[in-house]
């Protein structure tokens, strides 16, 4: 049996290209005692992966060259030499950019069994790491109360769409920022946001700032930042006193030199709190977050949208497109036919 | 009896000049029922005053033109038509840049009686607003534990000197940043800081960053920011994961255009918290802060240094000098001979 996988061939300079990846096919090795063979159904593509591809100082070790790209996966156990797993079990793991993974499942937590109440792919999105990221930043950092206005960038993405929907459920006015009129229409019509600004039509921070002021007439009390750069600048200029900003992503910076913050003086004059976080460091929050998210998803209370690329060989192109904002909703790669 | 006072004649463009102020002498009015006449012994000069002189959006209303400049004062009651105050009482108030003030003392809190255990001027510095500012940012935002490294800029000033001394008492390693070798010698020899960097000798953020790395070999866990700009950039580059930054002052920005933050990406990659605060909005903290600070001062456990200008007419020049860092310790104007 062959396993096709994608390794990091070289570290990207700026925007990644297909040449930074290499596709390999290798035989699947035989299982040793305690191991499990998982066939991946879906691979998750997430912005954090761009950070791992660099060897700059960061919160996590860089992705090693010539090794399979890191990534979250859901799939089904094909064979098991581990007493806890059986063929047919649905599992979540960090299987990487490949069709199969042989997992030493005796390490606790490395493979998690999934119940059958939701489609497998949902555990990589709204009821997985992106959903918990949204829940943590909104609940633990922004902490909106009814009447607050919450802004969120990358508003229709895997994280942003959950941020806004949870904020609406907590009584906030929600202003999304997304790229393009289709995404904005989805944000207001399907996700239920109160307003959505198309940053592609608002080219300067000043224009975006004016549009934010109109969309948030009482000012912005909380901001879930997935992009940094000029959008963060525009939100800060419209932030109310004591506004809280959860800093979750800086896509604007992933592909090149740091983008400065235009007016840090506002941190003082508006008494802002900015807090960067990585959801994997807050394991204590996961059970509570997943309980709420899976309940909402099971009840059909959470709108979920996915962009699905077909086949492992499509992963690099889908990843590059996601960094450009070409995806619409959670970006997945489907690894079965 | 004449009262000499200083009013704001025009809003400064960039660095304030003497022409932005006007000196006036007016007769002291007769007291009405409930009023108190206070003779000021000391006027406090503080960086926040520069912000008030602008009419840009800020946390407080701008200083009105042609009215006496805002400022904290300590003095002695000369005459009283208020049952609660008597001639000879030592009092703290917001009397402004003038020799005398007629105060409607029936408004609660507008004048506070002071005990006699400390010299009057101390209630404008280490046991006053600057001291409570230091206490709040250190205790409520930075919250150091033994072994942490805390950095503080404007390290020998009214706020910074208290920040560092309190941090030492809480078991932290303290690295000061100050302007000039004399201030740095004072920080290490008198204030007891572990190290002090002279930012005038370290002209680029990169040079300052390298010096910080040497002075804080385990990285920086907390930073009390009194200046913003390149110093903040250099500290952020040396901050440990989960470091907390209390944003208290941005002197670098008061005199002109906003100074950008070089690398906000670090907020995410180092999971930093930055929080701006204004101590007057945290009245709940004052009693606890003042209790600790006055006890330490009375026991001689708090090193206090003052720069004293003589006479109300010297206030504008002393204020301009303070914004340039020419003062050494708490900047006061003495209003009695």
XYZ file of C-alpha atoms in Angstrom:
674
model
C 0.000 0.000 0.000
C 1.377 3.389 -0.975
C 1.169 6.563 1.081
C 1.439 9.850 -0.809
C 2.654 12.728 1.324
C 3.936 16.273 1.058
C 7.152 17.429 2.691
C 8.651 20.884 3.058
C 11.419 21.040 0.473
C 12.725 24.514 1.302
C 11.722 27.494 3.445
C 9.598 29.989 1.489
C 10.840 33.508 0.922
C 7.720 35.634 1.155
C 4.674 33.972 -0.347
C 5.052 30.178 -0.578
C 5.218 28.595 -4.032
C 4.734 25.046 -5.268
C 8.531 24.663 -5.366
C 8.669 24.899 -1.569
C 6.897 21.532 -1.332
C 7.753 18.056 -2.627
C 5.355 15.185 -3.244
C 6.566 11.715 -2.286
C 5.074 8.242 -2.369
C 6.320 5.627 0.076
C 5.085 2.204 1.131
C 3.017 2.191 4.332
C 5.151 0.395 6.940
C 3.915 -2.628 8.894
C 2.414 -1.897 12.306
C 4.446 -2.452 15.458
C 2.873 -3.226 18.842
C 0.816 -0.265 20.127
C 0.515 1.357 16.688
C -2.550 2.268 14.677
C -2.902 2.798 10.928
C -5.204 5.710 10.137
C -6.588 6.482 6.718
C -7.086 10.230 6.516
C -10.379 11.500 5.155
C -9.651 15.212 5.566
C -6.592 17.369 6.112
C -6.998 20.806 7.688
C -5.151 23.769 6.174
C -4.591 26.633 8.598
C -2.709 29.941 8.544
C -0.454 28.937 11.463
C 1.327 26.562 9.065
C 2.946 29.493 7.275
C 4.589 30.524 10.541
C 5.952 27.034 11.085
C 7.545 27.038 7.631
C 9.896 29.852 8.733
C 12.790 29.331 11.071
C 12.333 32.707 12.778
C 11.832 32.785 16.536
C 8.232 31.874 17.219
C 6.072 30.104 19.743
C 6.658 26.727 18.147
C 9.559 24.842 16.657
C 9.833 25.261 12.892
C 8.588 22.573 10.511
C 11.660 20.435 9.724
C 12.753 20.289 6.086
C 12.176 17.021 4.198
C 9.612 15.858 6.741
C 5.880 15.573 6.257
C 4.127 18.935 6.689
C 2.379 19.352 10.022
C -1.419 19.375 9.953
C -4.582 18.281 11.692
C -6.418 15.299 10.219
C -9.569 13.281 10.683
C -9.923 9.743 9.451
C -10.795 6.165 10.171
C -8.700 3.427 11.751
C -7.801 0.831 9.104
C -5.792 -1.519 11.310
C -4.742 -1.508 14.926
C -2.204 -3.187 17.190
C -3.402 -0.999 20.063
C -5.991 -2.314 22.526
C -7.809 1.023 22.738
C -8.449 1.434 18.984
C -10.276 -0.804 16.553
C -10.678 -0.790 12.803
C -13.541 1.540 11.943
C -12.946 4.031 14.775
C -13.306 7.678 13.729
C -10.271 9.617 14.952
C -8.764 13.106 15.106
C -5.010 13.585 15.124
C -2.064 15.590 13.841
C -1.451 13.216 10.966
C 0.099 15.751 8.604
C -0.163 16.289 4.853
C -0.468 12.649 3.839
C -3.010 9.967 3.029
C -2.136 7.546 5.799
C -0.445 7.813 9.156
C 1.033 5.179 11.399
C 0.481 6.490 14.891
C 2.000 5.326 18.156
C -1.360 5.560 19.888
C -0.053 4.656 23.338
C 0.850 8.327 23.851
C -2.217 9.807 25.474
C -4.071 12.368 23.377
C -2.194 11.773 20.147
C -5.330 10.228 18.616
C -8.788 11.172 19.828
C -11.860 9.088 19.128
C -14.736 11.061 17.658
C -18.417 10.389 18.155
C -20.673 10.011 15.144
C -23.014 12.893 15.690
C -21.252 15.319 13.358
C -19.570 14.886 9.963
C -15.839 14.167 10.331
C -14.727 17.426 8.711
C -16.486 19.534 11.357
C -13.956 18.360 13.947
C -11.255 20.190 11.990
C -13.248 23.418 11.922
C -16.072 24.793 14.025
C -15.873 21.926 16.532
C -12.100 21.688 16.441
C -9.053 23.870 16.860
C -10.411 26.854 14.880
C -13.689 26.800 16.813
C -11.944 26.615 20.172
C -9.644 29.444 19.055
C -12.724 31.554 18.351
C -14.348 30.568 21.642
C -11.239 31.317 23.713
C -10.486 34.726 22.238
C -14.086 35.813 22.397
C -14.937 34.417 25.811
C -11.678 34.808 27.710
C -10.209 37.963 26.168
C -12.964 40.041 24.554
C -15.689 38.925 27.004
C -18.513 40.904 25.376
C -21.657 41.860 27.230
C -25.019 42.589 25.583
C -24.839 45.878 23.718
C -21.117 45.706 23.028
C -19.889 45.925 19.457
C -17.459 43.205 18.398
C -15.461 43.366 15.174
C -13.809 40.374 13.558
C -11.526 40.122 10.536
C -11.293 37.153 8.154
C -14.933 37.093 9.164
C -16.135 34.180 7.048
C -13.124 31.968 7.766
C -13.018 28.958 10.049
C -12.255 31.067 13.109
C -13.941 34.375 12.259
C -17.293 32.831 11.384
C -17.484 31.182 14.805
C -16.307 34.349 16.613
C -19.138 36.363 15.108
C -21.819 33.744 15.621
C -20.854 33.273 19.281
C -20.720 37.052 19.783
C -24.254 37.382 18.375
C -25.456 34.692 20.792
C -23.931 36.759 23.643
C -25.919 39.843 22.648
C -23.243 41.826 20.837
C -23.507 43.820 17.643
C -21.127 42.133 15.195
C -19.186 43.839 12.411
C -17.269 41.538 10.102
C -14.392 42.450 7.815
C -13.896 40.152 4.837
C -12.504 40.148 1.318
C -15.106 40.587 -1.396
C -18.845 41.176 -1.737
C -19.773 37.471 -1.739
C -18.141 36.867 1.614
C -19.750 39.990 3.045
C -23.178 38.923 1.817
C -22.652 35.521 3.449
C -21.593 37.192 6.725
C -24.767 39.228 7.016
C -27.277 36.889 5.352
C -26.154 33.484 6.609
C -23.953 34.130 9.640
C -26.292 36.853 10.908
C -23.695 39.583 11.407
C -25.074 43.113 11.678
C -22.653 44.513 9.110
C -19.705 43.417 7.008
C -17.039 45.565 5.366
C -15.253 44.482 2.211
C -11.636 45.435 2.814
C -10.886 44.996 -0.892
C -13.177 47.917 -1.659
C -11.699 50.005 1.195
C -8.081 50.294 0.260
C -6.622 52.669 2.845
C -6.808 52.347 6.644
C -8.506 55.750 6.552
C -11.280 54.543 4.225
C -11.688 51.391 6.266
C -11.751 53.493 9.432
C -14.558 55.660 8.099
C -16.548 52.582 7.080
C -16.008 51.053 10.524
C -17.207 54.243 12.187
C -20.415 54.004 10.153
C -20.881 50.277 10.826
C -20.145 50.628 14.544
C -21.844 53.905 15.486
C -21.253 53.284 19.213
C -17.584 52.422 18.669
C -15.845 49.054 18.940
C -15.574 47.320 22.304
C -13.864 44.141 21.210
C -11.885 43.007 18.182
C -10.831 39.525 17.199
C -7.821 40.144 14.995
C -6.974 37.520 12.398
C -4.951 39.737 10.082
C -3.057 42.591 11.761
C -1.747 45.403 9.552
C -3.957 48.230 8.361
C -7.149 46.543 9.533
C -5.851 46.500 13.108
C -4.877 50.171 12.723
C -8.367 51.082 11.528
C -10.063 49.175 14.350
C -7.805 50.751 16.980
C -8.740 54.196 15.685
C -12.417 53.304 16.243
C -12.016 51.509 19.557
C -13.866 52.637 22.646
C -12.147 53.184 25.969
C -11.200 49.847 27.561
C -11.680 47.920 24.312
C -10.081 44.478 24.264
C -8.281 43.051 21.261
C -7.574 39.336 20.929
C -4.564 38.973 18.635
C -4.882 35.623 16.927
C -3.406 36.024 13.478
C -1.257 38.354 11.483
C -1.698 36.990 7.993
C -0.608 40.359 6.634
C 2.838 39.657 8.058
C 3.297 35.994 7.253
C 4.670 36.588 3.810
C 7.252 39.232 4.421
C 8.651 41.972 6.610
C 6.822 43.030 9.770
C 4.007 45.525 9.167
C 4.260 48.300 11.781
C 1.348 49.400 13.963
C 0.554 52.962 12.914
C -0.480 54.514 16.201
C 0.414 52.597 19.371
C -0.337 55.805 21.299
C -3.966 54.685 21.127
C -3.149 51.827 23.530
C -2.682 54.505 26.161
C -5.193 57.133 25.125
C -8.013 54.589 24.714
C -6.737 52.319 27.530
C -6.745 49.308 25.220
C -5.784 45.775 26.085
C -4.126 43.744 23.321
C -3.400 40.121 24.039
C -1.832 37.553 21.769
C -2.736 33.928 22.361
C -2.246 30.427 21.010
C -5.154 28.152 21.765
C -3.023 25.052 22.286
C -1.607 26.696 25.423
C -5.020 26.892 27.062
C -6.016 23.237 27.292
C -8.158 23.988 30.355
C -10.620 25.838 28.100
C -11.086 23.098 25.505
C -13.711 20.901 27.195
C -16.002 23.852 27.923
C -15.514 25.304 24.444
C -16.067 22.008 22.649
C -19.162 21.279 24.717
C -20.794 24.532 23.587
C -19.632 24.262 19.984
C -20.610 20.624 19.450
C -24.012 21.241 21.013
C -24.627 24.233 18.726
C -23.423 22.302 15.680
C -25.575 19.275 16.489
C -28.618 21.536 16.856
C -27.901 23.200 13.528
C -27.329 26.511 15.309
C -23.888 27.057 13.814
C -23.551 27.893 10.125
C -20.553 26.033 8.713
C -18.998 26.556 5.311
C -16.073 24.618 3.842
C -13.747 24.984 0.838
C -12.699 21.485 -0.122
C -9.757 20.688 -2.379
C -9.642 17.151 -3.742
C -6.639 14.897 -3.214
C -3.344 15.244 -1.368
C -1.584 16.642 -4.442
C -3.889 19.683 -4.335
C -2.775 20.672 -0.819
C 0.070 23.076 -1.698
C -2.048 25.034 -4.164
C -4.989 25.137 -1.759
C -2.707 26.347 1.021
C -1.227 29.137 -1.103
C -4.745 30.156 -2.122
C -5.898 30.202 1.491
C -3.098 32.621 2.434
C -4.391 34.868 -0.354
C -7.941 34.624 0.991
C -9.188 32.603 -1.997
C -10.935 30.072 0.243
C -14.462 30.699 1.461
C -14.935 29.131 4.867
C -12.841 26.404 6.424
C -10.146 25.158 4.000
C -9.917 21.376 3.821
C -8.279 18.809 1.607
C -10.347 15.688 1.011
C -8.110 12.618 0.888
C -10.656 9.961 -0.070
C -12.663 9.849 -3.279
C -3.245 89.978 47.882
C -2.052 89.030 44.393
C -2.152 85.560 42.866
C 0.306 84.883 40.046
C -0.807 82.126 37.722
C 0.010 80.594 34.368
C -2.598 80.023 31.688
C -2.417 78.185 28.378
C -2.171 80.933 25.740
C -2.161 78.688 22.655
C -1.915 74.996 21.831
C 1.686 73.916 21.219
C 2.722 72.615 17.828
C 5.228 69.887 18.652
C 7.466 70.759 21.579
C 5.911 73.421 23.827
C 7.622 76.816 24.028
C 7.398 79.684 26.484
C 5.060 81.478 24.052
C 2.411 78.804 24.626
C 1.972 80.055 28.198
C 1.007 83.434 29.673
C 1.773 84.716 33.158
C -0.976 86.715 34.861
C -1.387 88.369 38.231
C -4.859 88.848 39.652
C -6.212 89.792 43.062
C -7.255 86.852 45.243
C -11.070 87.031 45.518
C -12.865 87.124 48.860
C -14.095 83.780 50.180
C -17.738 82.786 49.811
C -19.464 80.393 52.179
C -18.014 76.870 51.921
C -14.795 78.047 50.281
C -11.201 77.654 51.378
C -8.139 79.707 50.445
C -5.072 77.507 49.928
C -1.559 78.812 49.628
C 0.348 76.399 47.412
C 3.759 75.250 48.569
C 4.484 72.925 45.643
C 3.109 72.388 42.138
C 3.585 69.033 40.460
C 4.721 68.909 36.817
C 3.792 65.695 35.026
C 4.004 64.382 31.454
C 0.216 63.935 31.183
C -0.082 67.733 31.016
C 1.379 67.741 27.505
C -1.492 65.523 26.358
C -4.055 67.869 27.873
C -2.573 70.827 25.994
C -3.647 69.220 22.688
C -7.201 69.106 21.515
C -6.834 65.664 19.915
C -9.145 62.883 21.059
C -7.836 61.580 24.353
C -9.034 60.148 27.636
C -9.554 63.563 29.176
C -10.969 66.873 28.053
C -8.314 69.279 26.757
C -6.956 72.067 28.913
C -9.047 75.138 28.020
C -7.199 78.111 26.548
C -6.792 81.209 28.754
C -7.523 79.221 31.888
C -5.079 78.283 34.611
C -3.038 75.199 33.670
C -4.189 72.010 35.365
C -1.888 70.564 38.003
C -1.650 68.830 41.354
C -0.690 70.988 44.323
C 0.087 70.711 48.008
C -0.247 73.614 50.360
C -1.606 75.028 53.565
C -5.023 76.499 54.277
C -4.697 80.253 54.829
C -8.355 81.038 55.491
C -11.530 78.990 55.533
C -15.274 79.505 55.363
C -15.743 75.721 55.381
C -16.449 73.878 58.633
C -14.212 70.941 57.700
C -11.045 72.970 57.053
C -9.113 75.324 59.302
C -6.210 77.659 58.750
C -3.003 75.661 59.003
C -4.400 72.421 57.540
C -2.030 70.706 55.111
C -3.938 69.860 51.924
C -3.596 68.153 48.537
C -5.640 69.295 45.564
C -5.711 70.049 41.875
C -4.962 73.725 42.413
C -3.242 74.338 39.080
C -0.225 76.407 38.083
C -0.758 79.263 40.531
C 0.291 80.493 43.953
C -3.131 80.484 45.575
C -6.403 78.720 44.949
C -9.887 79.443 46.183
C -11.508 76.042 46.463
C -15.154 75.162 46.897
C -14.290 72.533 49.467
C -17.834 71.294 49.922
C -17.321 68.999 46.914
C -16.066 65.777 48.441
C -12.478 64.854 47.556
C -11.563 68.156 45.933
C -9.211 68.927 48.829
C -7.651 66.172 50.901
C -6.137 66.738 54.323
C -2.626 65.372 54.700
C -1.043 64.025 57.849
C 2.269 65.428 59.016
C 4.394 62.337 58.839
C 5.933 63.087 55.450
C 7.153 66.303 53.795
C 4.405 67.950 51.745
C 6.143 67.432 48.387
C 6.148 63.637 48.782
C 2.358 63.613 48.383
C 2.863 64.832 44.810
C 5.343 62.078 44.020
C 6.082 58.702 45.538
C 3.069 58.884 47.893
C 0.806 60.555 45.376
C -0.440 60.087 41.851
C 2.931 59.027 40.372
C 3.500 56.482 43.138
C 0.018 55.011 42.767
C 0.545 54.880 38.995
C 3.693 52.840 39.577
C 1.958 50.599 42.109
C -1.052 49.941 39.879
C 0.866 49.101 36.725
C 3.326 46.900 38.556
C 0.871 45.131 40.849
C -2.244 44.883 38.712
C -0.794 44.520 35.201
C 2.788 43.240 35.395
C 2.237 41.218 38.601
C 5.830 39.989 38.901
C 6.774 36.908 40.867
C 10.201 36.250 42.384
C 12.692 35.513 39.619
C 10.894 37.543 36.970
C 12.762 40.297 35.175
C 10.998 43.664 35.061
C 12.148 46.520 32.843
C 11.130 50.133 33.337
C 11.802 53.214 31.241
C 12.191 56.766 32.552
C 13.628 54.705 35.378
C 14.677 57.502 37.719
C 11.518 59.577 37.249
C 8.682 59.961 39.711
C 6.910 56.852 38.414
C 9.798 54.702 37.203
C 11.807 54.970 40.407
C 8.868 53.612 42.394
C 8.134 50.866 39.840
C 11.661 49.519 40.129
C 11.861 49.762 43.911
C 8.535 47.964 44.343
C 9.579 45.312 41.821
C 12.792 44.675 43.782
C 10.749 44.260 46.965
C 8.652 41.648 45.126
C 11.714 39.609 44.229
C 12.198 40.627 40.602
C 15.377 41.429 38.738
C 15.022 45.071 37.653
C 16.489 46.641 34.532
C 16.083 50.397 34.225
C 16.322 52.489 31.097
C 17.238 56.123 31.631
C 18.873 59.039 29.859
C 22.505 59.599 30.801
C 25.203 58.015 32.960
C 24.312 59.970 36.120
C 20.748 58.711 36.118
C 21.915 55.164 35.462
C 24.411 55.339 38.318
C 21.617 56.559 40.607
C 19.336 53.708 39.449
C 21.805 51.002 40.367
C 23.565 52.627 43.350
C 20.683 54.332 45.142
C 17.496 52.735 43.823
C 19.044 49.267 43.914
C 18.225 48.232 40.354
C 20.226 45.311 38.997
C 21.142 47.111 35.776
C 20.420 50.359 33.979
C 20.842 51.165 30.303
C 21.583 54.673 29.084
C 19.376 55.079 26.024
C 21.348 58.144 24.959
C 24.396 55.938 24.440
C 22.317 53.278 22.632
C 20.920 55.129 19.692
C 19.171 52.465 17.632
C 16.510 50.030 18.818
C 18.903 47.307 17.684
C 21.723 48.548 19.938
C 19.302 48.980 22.806
C 17.929 45.511 22.123
C 21.384 43.963 22.338
C 22.079 45.801 25.600
C 18.738 44.636 27.001
C 19.541 41.057 26.067
C 22.780 41.337 28.035
C 21.127 43.027 31.034
C 18.214 40.569 31.084
C 19.840 37.229 30.279
C 16.634 35.327 31.102
C 14.481 37.659 28.977
C 11.951 40.260 30.099
C 8.733 39.174 31.821
C 7.253 42.580 32.524
C 7.775 46.094 31.238
C 6.480 49.355 32.629
C 6.470 51.647 29.596
C 6.767 55.356 30.210
C 8.074 56.328 26.773
C 6.878 54.152 23.878
C 8.752 54.384 20.573
C 12.010 52.555 19.960
C 12.410 51.572 23.600
C 9.119 49.696 23.502
C 10.246 48.034 20.258
C 13.507 46.917 21.832
C 11.788 45.544 24.938
C 9.210 43.662 22.857
C 12.030 42.009 20.901
C 13.467 40.763 24.224
C 10.189 39.809 25.880
C 9.550 36.296 27.106
C 6.412 34.372 26.247
C 3.430 35.742 28.196
C 5.242 38.959 29.121
C 2.983 41.778 30.300
C 3.481 45.398 29.340
C 1.844 48.214 31.276
C 1.526 51.172 28.901
C 1.605 54.299 31.006
C 3.311 56.955 28.944
C 4.339 57.692 25.412
C 6.521 60.751 25.867
C 8.127 59.983 22.521
C 4.811 60.811 20.889
C 3.651 63.826 22.851
C 5.521 66.299 20.738
C 4.615 65.224 17.266
C 3.310 62.585 14.932
C 2.582 59.067 16.198
C 5.628 56.813 16.357
C 4.735 53.397 14.885
C 5.365 50.110 16.657
C 7.969 48.283 14.588
C 6.879 44.679 14.998
C 3.366 44.083 16.362
C 3.703 40.477 15.135
C 5.549 39.881 18.428
C 2.245 40.369 20.297
C 1.159 37.099 18.738
C 4.417 35.176 18.499
C 5.381 35.945 22.122
C 1.754 35.962 23.376
C 2.230 39.396 24.909
C -0.337 41.402 26.804
C -0.181 45.177 26.403
C -2.519 47.253 28.492
C -2.862 51.004 28.632
C -4.138 52.524 31.844
C -4.843 55.828 33.554
C -4.541 55.609 37.311
C -7.371 58.027 38.027
C -9.792 55.430 36.600
C -8.835 52.865 39.234
C -9.827 54.606 42.450
C -10.411 51.240 44.117
C -6.639 50.655 44.110
C -5.599 53.937 45.723
C -6.094 53.151 49.427
C -4.088 49.927 49.228
C -1.375 51.549 47.112
C -1.068 54.626 49.336
C -0.968 52.482 52.461
C 2.066 50.568 51.162
C 3.798 53.624 49.735
C 3.338 55.885 52.760
C 4.517 53.127 55.083
C 7.651 52.551 53.015
C 8.316 56.292 52.784
C 7.854 56.806 56.512
C 10.292 53.969 57.211
C 12.861 55.444 54.851
C 12.554 52.379 52.589
C 11.759 54.388 49.477
C 14.473 56.481 47.851
C 12.965 59.771 46.685
C 14.644 62.336 44.493
C 13.175 65.683 43.424
C 14.048 68.381 40.869
C 12.742 71.638 42.289
C 12.269 74.816 40.248
C 11.800 78.014 42.267
C 8.754 80.220 41.786
C 5.636 80.052 39.657
C 7.299 81.908 36.782
C 9.782 79.046 36.371
C 7.035 76.491 35.713
C 6.900 76.679 31.885
C 10.644 76.289 31.501
C 10.737 73.458 34.042
C 7.889 71.723 32.217
C 9.602 71.991 28.831
C 12.801 70.670 30.398
C 10.956 67.740 31.964
C 9.577 66.700 28.572
C 13.198 66.674 27.349
C 14.263 64.533 30.302
C 16.310 67.316 31.899
C 14.795 66.715 35.338
C 16.276 64.117 37.660
C 13.548 62.636 39.810
C 10.127 64.092 40.496
C 9.755 67.561 38.903
C 8.259 70.129 41.271
C 7.850 73.887 41.371
C 8.289 75.431 44.799
C 5.854 78.316 45.277
C 7.018 79.616 48.645
C 10.440 81.083 49.408
